[in-house]
PDB file of C-alpha atoms in Angstrom:
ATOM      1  CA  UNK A   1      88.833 132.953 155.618  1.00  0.00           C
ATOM      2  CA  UNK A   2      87.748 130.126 158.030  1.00  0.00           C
ATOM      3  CA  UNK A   3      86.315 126.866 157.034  1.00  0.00           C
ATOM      4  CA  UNK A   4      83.836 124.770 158.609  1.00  0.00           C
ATOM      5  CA  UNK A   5      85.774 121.300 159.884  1.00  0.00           C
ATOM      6  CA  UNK A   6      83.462 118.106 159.008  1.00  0.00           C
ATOM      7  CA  UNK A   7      82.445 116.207 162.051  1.00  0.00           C
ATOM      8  CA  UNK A   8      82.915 112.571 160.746  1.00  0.00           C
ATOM      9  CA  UNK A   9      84.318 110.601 162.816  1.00  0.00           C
ATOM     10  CA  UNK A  10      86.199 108.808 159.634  1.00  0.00           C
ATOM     11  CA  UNK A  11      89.250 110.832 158.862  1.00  0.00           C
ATOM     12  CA  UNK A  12      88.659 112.917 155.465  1.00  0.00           C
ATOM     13  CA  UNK A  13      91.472 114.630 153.103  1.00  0.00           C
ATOM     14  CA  UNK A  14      90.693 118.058 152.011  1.00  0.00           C
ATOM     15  CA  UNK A  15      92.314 119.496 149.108  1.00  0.00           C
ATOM     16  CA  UNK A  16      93.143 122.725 150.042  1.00  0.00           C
ATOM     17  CA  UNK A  17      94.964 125.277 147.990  1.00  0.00           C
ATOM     18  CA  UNK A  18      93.958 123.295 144.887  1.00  0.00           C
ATOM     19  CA  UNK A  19      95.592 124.468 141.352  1.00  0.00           C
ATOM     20  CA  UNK A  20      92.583 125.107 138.789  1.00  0.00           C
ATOM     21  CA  UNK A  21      93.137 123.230 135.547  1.00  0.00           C
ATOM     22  CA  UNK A  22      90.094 123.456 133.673  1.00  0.00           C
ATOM     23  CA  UNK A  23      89.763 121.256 130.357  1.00  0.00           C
ATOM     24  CA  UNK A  24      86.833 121.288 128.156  1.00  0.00           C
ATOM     25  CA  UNK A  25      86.258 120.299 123.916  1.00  0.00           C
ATOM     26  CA  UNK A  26      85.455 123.812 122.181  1.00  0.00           C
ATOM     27  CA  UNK A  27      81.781 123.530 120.841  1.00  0.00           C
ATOM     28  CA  UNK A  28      82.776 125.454 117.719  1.00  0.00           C
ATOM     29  CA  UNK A  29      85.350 123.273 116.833  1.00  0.00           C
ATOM     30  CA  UNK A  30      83.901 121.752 113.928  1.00  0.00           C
ATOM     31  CA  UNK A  31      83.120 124.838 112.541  1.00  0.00           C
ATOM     32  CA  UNK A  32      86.563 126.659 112.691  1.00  0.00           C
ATOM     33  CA  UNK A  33      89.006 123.963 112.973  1.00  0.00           C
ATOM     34  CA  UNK A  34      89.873 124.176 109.361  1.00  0.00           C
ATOM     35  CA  UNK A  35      89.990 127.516 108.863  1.00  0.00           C
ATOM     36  CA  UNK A  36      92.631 127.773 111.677  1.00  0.00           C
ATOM     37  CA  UNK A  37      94.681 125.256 110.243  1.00  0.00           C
ATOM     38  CA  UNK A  38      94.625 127.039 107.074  1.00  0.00           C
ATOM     39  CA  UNK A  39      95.557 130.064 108.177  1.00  0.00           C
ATOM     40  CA  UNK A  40      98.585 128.569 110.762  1.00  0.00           C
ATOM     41  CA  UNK A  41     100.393 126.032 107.883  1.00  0.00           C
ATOM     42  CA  UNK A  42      99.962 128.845 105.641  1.00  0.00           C
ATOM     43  CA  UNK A  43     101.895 131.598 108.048  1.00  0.00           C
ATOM     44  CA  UNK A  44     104.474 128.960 109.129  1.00  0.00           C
ATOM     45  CA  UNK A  45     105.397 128.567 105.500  1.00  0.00           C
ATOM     46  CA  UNK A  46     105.778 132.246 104.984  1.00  0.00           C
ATOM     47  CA  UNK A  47     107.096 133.078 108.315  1.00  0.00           C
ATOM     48  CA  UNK A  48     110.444 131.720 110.503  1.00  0.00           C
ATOM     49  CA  UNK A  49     109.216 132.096 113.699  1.00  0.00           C
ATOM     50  CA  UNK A  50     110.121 132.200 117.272  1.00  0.00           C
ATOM     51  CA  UNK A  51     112.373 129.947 119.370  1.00  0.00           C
ATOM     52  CA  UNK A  52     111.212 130.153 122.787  1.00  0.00           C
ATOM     53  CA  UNK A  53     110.412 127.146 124.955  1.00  0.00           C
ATOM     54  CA  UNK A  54     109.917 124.818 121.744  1.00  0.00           C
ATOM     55  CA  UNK A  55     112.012 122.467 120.405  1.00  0.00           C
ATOM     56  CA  UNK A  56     112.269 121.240 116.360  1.00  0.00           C
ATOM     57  CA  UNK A  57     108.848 122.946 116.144  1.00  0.00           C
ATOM     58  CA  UNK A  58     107.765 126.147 114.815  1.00  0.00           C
ATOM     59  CA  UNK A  59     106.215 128.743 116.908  1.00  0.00           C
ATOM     60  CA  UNK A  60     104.486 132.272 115.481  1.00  0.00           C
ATOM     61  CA  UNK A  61     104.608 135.438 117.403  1.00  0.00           C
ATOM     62  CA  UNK A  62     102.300 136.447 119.698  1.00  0.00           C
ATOM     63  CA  UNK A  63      99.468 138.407 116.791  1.00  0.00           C
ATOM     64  CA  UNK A  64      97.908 135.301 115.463  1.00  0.00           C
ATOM     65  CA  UNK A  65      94.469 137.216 116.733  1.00  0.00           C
ATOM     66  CA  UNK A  66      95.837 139.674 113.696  1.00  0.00           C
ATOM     67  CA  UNK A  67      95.914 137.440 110.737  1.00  0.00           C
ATOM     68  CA  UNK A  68      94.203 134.045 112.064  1.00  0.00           C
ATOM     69  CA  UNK A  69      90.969 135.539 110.481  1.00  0.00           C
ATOM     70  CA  UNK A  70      87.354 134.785 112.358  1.00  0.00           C
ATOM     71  CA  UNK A  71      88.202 131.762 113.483  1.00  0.00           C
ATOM     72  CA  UNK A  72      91.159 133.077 115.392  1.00  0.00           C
ATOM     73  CA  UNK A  73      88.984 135.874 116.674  1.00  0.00           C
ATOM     74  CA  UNK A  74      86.240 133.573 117.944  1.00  0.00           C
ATOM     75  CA  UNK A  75      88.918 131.570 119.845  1.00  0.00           C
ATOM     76  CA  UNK A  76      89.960 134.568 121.746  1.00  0.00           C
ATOM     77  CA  UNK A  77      86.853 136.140 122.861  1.00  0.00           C
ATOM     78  CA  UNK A  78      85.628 132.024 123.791  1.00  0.00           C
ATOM     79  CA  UNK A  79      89.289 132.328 125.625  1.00  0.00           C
ATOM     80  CA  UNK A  80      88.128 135.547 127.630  1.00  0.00           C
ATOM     81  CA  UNK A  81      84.479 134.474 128.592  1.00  0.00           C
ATOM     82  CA  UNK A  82      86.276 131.599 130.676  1.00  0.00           C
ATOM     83  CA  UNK A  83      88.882 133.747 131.902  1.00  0.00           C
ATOM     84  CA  UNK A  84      86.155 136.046 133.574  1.00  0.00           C
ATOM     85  CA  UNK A  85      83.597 132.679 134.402  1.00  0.00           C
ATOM     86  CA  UNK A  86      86.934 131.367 136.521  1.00  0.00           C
ATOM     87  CA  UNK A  87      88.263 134.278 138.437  1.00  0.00           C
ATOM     88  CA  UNK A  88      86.808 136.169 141.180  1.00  0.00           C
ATOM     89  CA  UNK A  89      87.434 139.812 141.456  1.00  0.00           C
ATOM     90  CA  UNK A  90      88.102 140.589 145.693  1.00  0.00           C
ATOM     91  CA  UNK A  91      87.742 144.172 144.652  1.00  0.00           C
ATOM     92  CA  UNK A  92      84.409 144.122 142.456  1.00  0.00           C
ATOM     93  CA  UNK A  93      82.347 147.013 142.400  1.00  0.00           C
ATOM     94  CA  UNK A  94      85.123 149.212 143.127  1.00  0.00           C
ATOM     95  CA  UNK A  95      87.116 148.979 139.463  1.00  0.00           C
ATOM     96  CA  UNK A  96      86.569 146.987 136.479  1.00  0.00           C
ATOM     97  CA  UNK A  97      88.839 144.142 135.022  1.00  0.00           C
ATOM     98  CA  UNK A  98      90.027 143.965 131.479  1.00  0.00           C
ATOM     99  CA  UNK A  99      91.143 140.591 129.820  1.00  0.00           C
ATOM    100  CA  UNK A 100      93.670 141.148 127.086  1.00  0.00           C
ATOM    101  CA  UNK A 101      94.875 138.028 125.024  1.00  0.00           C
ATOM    102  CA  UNK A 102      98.026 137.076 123.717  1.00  0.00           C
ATOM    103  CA  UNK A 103      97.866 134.256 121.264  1.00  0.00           C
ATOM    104  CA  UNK A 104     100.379 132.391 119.071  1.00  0.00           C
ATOM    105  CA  UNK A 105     100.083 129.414 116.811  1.00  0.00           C
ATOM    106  CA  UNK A 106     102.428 125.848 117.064  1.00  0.00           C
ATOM    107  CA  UNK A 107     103.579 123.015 114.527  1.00  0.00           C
ATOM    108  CA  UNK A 108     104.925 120.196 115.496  1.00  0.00           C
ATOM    109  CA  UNK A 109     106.378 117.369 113.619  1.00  0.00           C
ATOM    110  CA  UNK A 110     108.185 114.200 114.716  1.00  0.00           C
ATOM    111  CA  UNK A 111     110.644 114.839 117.750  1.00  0.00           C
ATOM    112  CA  UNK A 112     108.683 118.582 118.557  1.00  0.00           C
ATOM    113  CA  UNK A 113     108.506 119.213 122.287  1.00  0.00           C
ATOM    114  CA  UNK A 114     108.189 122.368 124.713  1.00  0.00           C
ATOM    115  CA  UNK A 115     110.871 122.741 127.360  1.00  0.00           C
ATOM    116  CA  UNK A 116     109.184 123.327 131.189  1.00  0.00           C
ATOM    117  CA  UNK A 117     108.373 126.657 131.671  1.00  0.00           C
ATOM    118  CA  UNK A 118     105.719 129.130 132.953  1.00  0.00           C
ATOM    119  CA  UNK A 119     104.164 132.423 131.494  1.00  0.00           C
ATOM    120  CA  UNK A 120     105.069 135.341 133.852  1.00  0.00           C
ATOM    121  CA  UNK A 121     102.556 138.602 133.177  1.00  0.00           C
ATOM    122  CA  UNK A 122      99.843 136.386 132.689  1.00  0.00           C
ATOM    123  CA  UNK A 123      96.752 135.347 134.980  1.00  0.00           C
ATOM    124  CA  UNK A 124      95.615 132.668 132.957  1.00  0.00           C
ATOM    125  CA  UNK A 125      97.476 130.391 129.966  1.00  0.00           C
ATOM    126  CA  UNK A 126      95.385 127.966 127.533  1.00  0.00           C
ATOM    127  CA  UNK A 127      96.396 125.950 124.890  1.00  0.00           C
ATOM    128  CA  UNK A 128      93.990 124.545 122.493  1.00  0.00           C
ATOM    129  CA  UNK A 129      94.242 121.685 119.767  1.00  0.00           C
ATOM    130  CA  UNK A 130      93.585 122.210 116.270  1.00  0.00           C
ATOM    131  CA  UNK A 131      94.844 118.795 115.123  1.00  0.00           C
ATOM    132  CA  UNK A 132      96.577 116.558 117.807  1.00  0.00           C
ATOM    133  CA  UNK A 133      98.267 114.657 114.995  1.00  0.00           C
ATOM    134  CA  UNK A 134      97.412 111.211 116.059  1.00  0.00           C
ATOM    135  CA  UNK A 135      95.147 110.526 113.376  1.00  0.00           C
ATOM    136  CA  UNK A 136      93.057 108.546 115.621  1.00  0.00           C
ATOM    137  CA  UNK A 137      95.857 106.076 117.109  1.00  0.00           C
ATOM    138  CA  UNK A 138      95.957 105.921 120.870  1.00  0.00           C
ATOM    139  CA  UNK A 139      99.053 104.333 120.784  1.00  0.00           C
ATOM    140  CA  UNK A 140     100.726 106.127 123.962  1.00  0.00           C
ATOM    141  CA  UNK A 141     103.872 105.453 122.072  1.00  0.00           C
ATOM    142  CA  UNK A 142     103.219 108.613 120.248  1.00  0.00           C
ATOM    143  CA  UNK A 143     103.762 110.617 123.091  1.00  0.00           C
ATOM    144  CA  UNK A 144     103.284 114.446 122.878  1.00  0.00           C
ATOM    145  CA  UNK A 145     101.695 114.611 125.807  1.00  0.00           C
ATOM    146  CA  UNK A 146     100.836 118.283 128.170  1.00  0.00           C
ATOM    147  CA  UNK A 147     102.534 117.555 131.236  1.00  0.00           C
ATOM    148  CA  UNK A 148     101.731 119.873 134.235  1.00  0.00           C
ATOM    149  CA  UNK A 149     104.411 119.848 137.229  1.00  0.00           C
ATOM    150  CA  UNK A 150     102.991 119.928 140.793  1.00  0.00           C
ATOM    151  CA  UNK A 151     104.070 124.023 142.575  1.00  0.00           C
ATOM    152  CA  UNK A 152     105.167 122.372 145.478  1.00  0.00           C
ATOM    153  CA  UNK A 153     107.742 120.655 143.835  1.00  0.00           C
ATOM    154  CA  UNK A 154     110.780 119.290 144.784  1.00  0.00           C
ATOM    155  CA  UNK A 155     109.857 120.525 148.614  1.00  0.00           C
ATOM    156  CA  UNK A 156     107.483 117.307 148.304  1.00  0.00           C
ATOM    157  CA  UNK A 157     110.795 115.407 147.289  1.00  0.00           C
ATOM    158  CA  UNK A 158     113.503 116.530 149.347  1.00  0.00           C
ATOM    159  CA  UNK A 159     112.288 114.726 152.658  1.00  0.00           C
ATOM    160  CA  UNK A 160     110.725 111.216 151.546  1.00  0.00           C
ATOM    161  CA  UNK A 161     112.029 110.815 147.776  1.00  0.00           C
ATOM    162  CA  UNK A 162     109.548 107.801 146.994  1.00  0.00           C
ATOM    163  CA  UNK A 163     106.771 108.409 149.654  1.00  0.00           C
ATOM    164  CA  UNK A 164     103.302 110.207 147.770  1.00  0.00           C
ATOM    165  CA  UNK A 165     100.265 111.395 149.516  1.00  0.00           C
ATOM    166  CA  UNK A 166      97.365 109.679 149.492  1.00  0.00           C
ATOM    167  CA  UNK A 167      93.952 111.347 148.240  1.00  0.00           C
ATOM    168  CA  UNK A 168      90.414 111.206 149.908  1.00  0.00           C
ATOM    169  CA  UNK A 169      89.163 108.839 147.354  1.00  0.00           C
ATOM    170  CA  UNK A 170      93.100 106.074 147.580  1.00  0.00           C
ATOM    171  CA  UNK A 171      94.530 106.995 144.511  1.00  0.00           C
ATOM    172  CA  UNK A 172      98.068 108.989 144.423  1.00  0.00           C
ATOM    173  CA  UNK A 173      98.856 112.144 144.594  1.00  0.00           C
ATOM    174  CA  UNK A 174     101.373 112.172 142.251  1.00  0.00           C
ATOM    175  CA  UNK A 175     104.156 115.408 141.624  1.00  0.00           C
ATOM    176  CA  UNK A 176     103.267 115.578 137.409  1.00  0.00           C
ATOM    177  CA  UNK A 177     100.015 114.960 135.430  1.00  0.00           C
ATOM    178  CA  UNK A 178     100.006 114.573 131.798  1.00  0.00           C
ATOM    179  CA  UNK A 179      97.157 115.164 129.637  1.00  0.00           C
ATOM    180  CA  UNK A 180      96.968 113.813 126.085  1.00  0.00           C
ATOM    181  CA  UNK A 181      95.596 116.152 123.356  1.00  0.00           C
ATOM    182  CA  UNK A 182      92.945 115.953 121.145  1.00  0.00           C
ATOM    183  CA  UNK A 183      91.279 118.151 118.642  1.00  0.00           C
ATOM    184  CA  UNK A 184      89.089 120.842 120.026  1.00  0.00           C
ATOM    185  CA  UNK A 185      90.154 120.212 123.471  1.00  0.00           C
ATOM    186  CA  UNK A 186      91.144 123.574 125.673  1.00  0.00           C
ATOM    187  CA  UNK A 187      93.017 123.116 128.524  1.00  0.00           C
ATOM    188  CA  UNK A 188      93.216 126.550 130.966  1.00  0.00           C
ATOM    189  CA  UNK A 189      95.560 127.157 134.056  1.00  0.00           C
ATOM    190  CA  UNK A 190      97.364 129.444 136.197  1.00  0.00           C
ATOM    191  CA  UNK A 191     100.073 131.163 133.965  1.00  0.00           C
ATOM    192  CA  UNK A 192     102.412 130.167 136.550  1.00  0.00           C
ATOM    193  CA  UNK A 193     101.972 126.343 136.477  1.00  0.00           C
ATOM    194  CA  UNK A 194     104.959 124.776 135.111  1.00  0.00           C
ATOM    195  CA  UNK A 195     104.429 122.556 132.257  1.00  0.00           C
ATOM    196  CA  UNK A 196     105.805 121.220 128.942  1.00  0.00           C
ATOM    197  CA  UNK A 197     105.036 119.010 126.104  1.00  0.00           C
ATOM    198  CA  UNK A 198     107.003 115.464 125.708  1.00  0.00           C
ATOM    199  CA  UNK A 199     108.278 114.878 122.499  1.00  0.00           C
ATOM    200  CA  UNK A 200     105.928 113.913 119.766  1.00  0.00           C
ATOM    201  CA  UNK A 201     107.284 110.344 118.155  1.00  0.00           C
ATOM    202  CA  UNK A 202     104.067 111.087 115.472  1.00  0.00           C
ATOM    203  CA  UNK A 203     103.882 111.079 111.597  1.00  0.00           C
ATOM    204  CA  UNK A 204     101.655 113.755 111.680  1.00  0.00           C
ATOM    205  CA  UNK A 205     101.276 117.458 111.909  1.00  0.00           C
ATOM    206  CA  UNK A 206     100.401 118.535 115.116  1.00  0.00           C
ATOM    207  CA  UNK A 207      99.255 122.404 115.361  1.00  0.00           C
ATOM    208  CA  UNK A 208      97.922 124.178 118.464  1.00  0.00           C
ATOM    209  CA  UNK A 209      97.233 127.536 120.022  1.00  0.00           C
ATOM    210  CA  UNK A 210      98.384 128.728 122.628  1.00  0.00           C
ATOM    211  CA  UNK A 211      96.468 131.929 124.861  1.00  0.00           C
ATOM    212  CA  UNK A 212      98.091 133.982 127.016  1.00  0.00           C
ATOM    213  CA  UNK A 213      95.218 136.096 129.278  1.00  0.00           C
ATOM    214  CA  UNK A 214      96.331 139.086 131.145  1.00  0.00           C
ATOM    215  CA  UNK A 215      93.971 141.132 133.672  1.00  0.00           C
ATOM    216  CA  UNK A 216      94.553 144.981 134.101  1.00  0.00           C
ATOM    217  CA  UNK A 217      92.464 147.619 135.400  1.00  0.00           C
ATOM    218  CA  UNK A 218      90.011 148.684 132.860  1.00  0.00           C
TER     219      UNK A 218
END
């Protein structure tokens, strides 16, 4: 694929090879936020759980489309339609794509956090925020943060430990982002973006959703 250059005579940064990390607040929030959080206390009092990449927090198995009820259900196929609006199929016309989803529910309580990781088998992950458990603080103190680790690290590292790139527009390119949740916010990305979640230092409950999206040939 070749790309026009610009002809200003100013030098301009492109950001090629960008990662797509799309966030957005759920328009049906309000209407099934409850319900999910309903149906998720209720399983994780019934229910042990998984230990994967959490810590202190409980995690469900992968079928919360099976007992989450509508709400779950309307999460899902809201999950999908963005899958297909963000990918572009090279081979369209000659097959047909289905999205499956994989979902599972989290609560976190004081001291929760996710260990870095990635989702292999997946083309997209999301994770979505029933209740972020701040109960309206934005103390930053309370931590619990997404945190999304550049690909190209440590290569970035290994040659100029303190040196960062500069962007088009002066600010930083710095080697981790970290988002802060809120309820009804969805956050999608490559399955194989690294990322965690920093301990939560919160009173609260925190519960979530997280969406696994795989593609296979119809």
């Amino acid at each position: 694929m070749v790309e026009a250059v610009s002809g200003a005579s100013e030098p301009r940064v492109r950001a090629l090879f960008a990662t797509p990390v799309i966030a957005e607040i759920w328009q049906d929030a309000p209407r099934w936020n409850a319900a999910l959080k309903a149906a998720i206390l209720a399983r994780s009092g019934q229910d042990r759980g998984v230990s994967k990449s959490n810590l202190h927090g409980w995690q469900s198995g992968t079928d919360l489309d099976r007992w989450g009820g509508e709400a779950a259900l309307a999460l899902r196929d809201h999950a999908i339609t963005r899958s297909r609006e963000y990918a572009v199929d090279a081979l369209a016309g000659t097959r047909e794509i289905s999205w499956v989803a994989e979902m599972w529910a989290n609560v976190s309580r004081r001291g929760a956090a996710n260990q870095t990781h990635a989702h292999p088998g997946s083309f997209w992950s999301m994770v979505y925020y029933v209740d972020d458990g701040y109960a309206g603080s934005p103390d930053k103190a309370l931590g619990g943060e997404l945190s999304f680790l550049d690909p190209r690290f440590p290569m970035v590292r290994m040659a100029a430990p303190d040196l960062r790139y500069r962007r088009d527009d002066g600010s930083v390119d710095n080697q981790e982002v970290w988002m802060r949740p809120r309820a009804g916010l969805v956050v999608m990305f490559p399955s194989w973006l690294m990322h965690s979640v920093r301990p939560y230092a919160g009173q609260g409950t925190r519960i979530s959703i997280a969406i696994n999206i795989l593609a296979r040939d119809a």
